[in-house]
Short mmCIF file of C-alpha atoms in Angstrom, two decimals:
data_model
loop_
_atom_site.label_atom_id
_atom_site.label_comp_id
_atom_site.label_asym_id
_atom_site.label_seq_id
_atom_site.Cartn_x
_atom_site.Cartn_y
_atom_site.Cartn_z
CA UNK A 1 117.39 131.26 90.18
CA UNK A 2 116.16 128.31 88.13
CA UNK A 3 118.09 125.14 87.40
CA UNK A 4 117.47 122.69 84.61
CA UNK A 5 116.31 119.48 86.26
CA UNK A 6 117.60 117.10 83.59
CA UNK A 7 119.19 117.47 80.14
CA UNK A 8 116.15 116.01 78.37
CA UNK A 9 113.40 116.99 80.77
CA UNK A 10 109.82 117.72 79.86
CA UNK A 11 109.02 121.36 79.11
CA UNK A 12 107.15 121.75 82.38
CA UNK A 13 110.28 120.83 84.30
CA UNK A 14 112.36 123.44 82.49
CA UNK A 15 110.81 126.22 84.55
CA UNK A 16 111.20 124.35 87.82
CA UNK A 17 112.56 126.58 90.55
CA UNK A 18 114.76 125.20 93.27
CA UNK A 19 115.98 127.10 96.29
CA UNK A 20 119.45 125.58 96.34
CA UNK A 21 121.88 123.92 94.01
CA UNK A 22 120.49 120.53 92.88
CA UNK A 23 123.91 118.95 93.40
CA UNK A 24 123.85 119.80 97.10
CA UNK A 25 121.48 116.94 97.95
CA UNK A 26 122.80 114.45 95.40
CA UNK A 27 124.43 112.32 98.10
CA UNK A 28 121.02 111.82 99.69
CA UNK A 29 119.37 110.85 96.42
CA UNK A 30 122.13 108.62 95.05
CA UNK A 31 121.12 105.48 97.00
CA UNK A 32 117.48 105.95 95.99
CA UNK A 33 118.41 106.39 92.32
CA UNK A 34 120.61 103.31 92.44
CA UNK A 35 117.77 101.35 94.05
CA UNK A 36 115.38 102.53 91.31
CA UNK A 37 117.83 101.51 88.58
CA UNK A 38 118.35 98.08 90.14
CA UNK A 39 114.59 97.57 90.43
CA UNK A 40 113.99 98.67 86.83
CA UNK A 41 116.74 96.36 85.59
CA UNK A 42 114.94 93.45 87.24
CA UNK A 43 117.77 92.73 89.66
CA UNK A 44 115.47 92.94 92.66
CA UNK A 45 111.96 93.89 93.67
CA UNK A 46 110.90 96.94 95.64
CA UNK A 47 110.25 94.76 98.68
CA UNK A 48 113.83 93.45 98.45
CA UNK A 49 115.13 97.01 98.58
CA UNK A 50 112.85 98.43 101.25
CA UNK A 51 111.15 96.44 104.00
CA UNK A 52 108.39 99.04 104.27
CA UNK A 53 108.84 101.75 101.59
CA UNK A 54 107.50 105.15 102.53
CA UNK A 55 105.02 107.07 100.41
CA UNK A 56 107.88 109.37 99.39
CA UNK A 57 109.88 106.43 98.01
CA UNK A 58 106.85 105.13 96.11
CA UNK A 59 106.17 108.61 94.72
CA UNK A 60 109.82 108.99 93.71
CA UNK A 61 109.86 105.66 91.89
CA UNK A 62 106.57 106.51 90.12
CA UNK A 63 107.86 109.95 89.08
CA UNK A 64 111.17 108.54 87.84
CA UNK A 65 109.32 105.92 85.83
CA UNK A 66 106.97 108.48 84.30
CA UNK A 67 109.82 110.84 83.40
CA UNK A 68 111.87 108.00 81.89
CA UNK A 69 108.91 106.99 79.73
CA UNK A 70 108.42 110.59 78.59
CA UNK A 71 112.13 110.91 77.76
CA UNK A 72 112.00 107.70 75.71
CA UNK A 73 108.92 108.98 73.87
CA UNK A 74 110.74 112.24 73.07
CA UNK A 75 113.74 110.27 71.77
CA UNK A 76 111.48 108.16 69.54
CA UNK A 77 109.73 111.31 68.30
CA UNK A 78 113.04 112.97 67.42
CA UNK A 79 114.28 109.81 65.69
CA UNK A 80 111.08 109.61 63.65
CA UNK A 81 111.35 113.27 62.68
CA UNK A 82 114.99 112.86 61.65
CA UNK A 83 114.23 109.70 59.65
CA UNK A 84 111.29 111.26 57.81
CA UNK A 85 112.00 112.72 54.36
CA UNK A 86 112.28 116.50 54.34
CA UNK A 87 108.90 118.16 54.00
CA UNK A 88 106.85 115.04 54.71
CA UNK A 89 105.97 116.17 58.22
CA UNK A 90 104.61 119.51 57.02
CA UNK A 91 100.88 119.89 56.50
#
């Protein structure tokens, strides 16, 4: 069975297959997601959060950053398409 990874995920993530319910491990990920959000908000640095971050933590932060940037780009694209006069984006 496939689960949608995020409401506004990239098309490649839409076909992602997981072997169990994604909510099952949410308690394990919650502290990492909170740490990422705090770091992105400028409240602390990565070294403040983790004395010696593992490769998995670094990969997670990089992936979250990339996916957030892609989501923001999709939002800007949709806003531009909605703001454009009808027919102006047709070629």
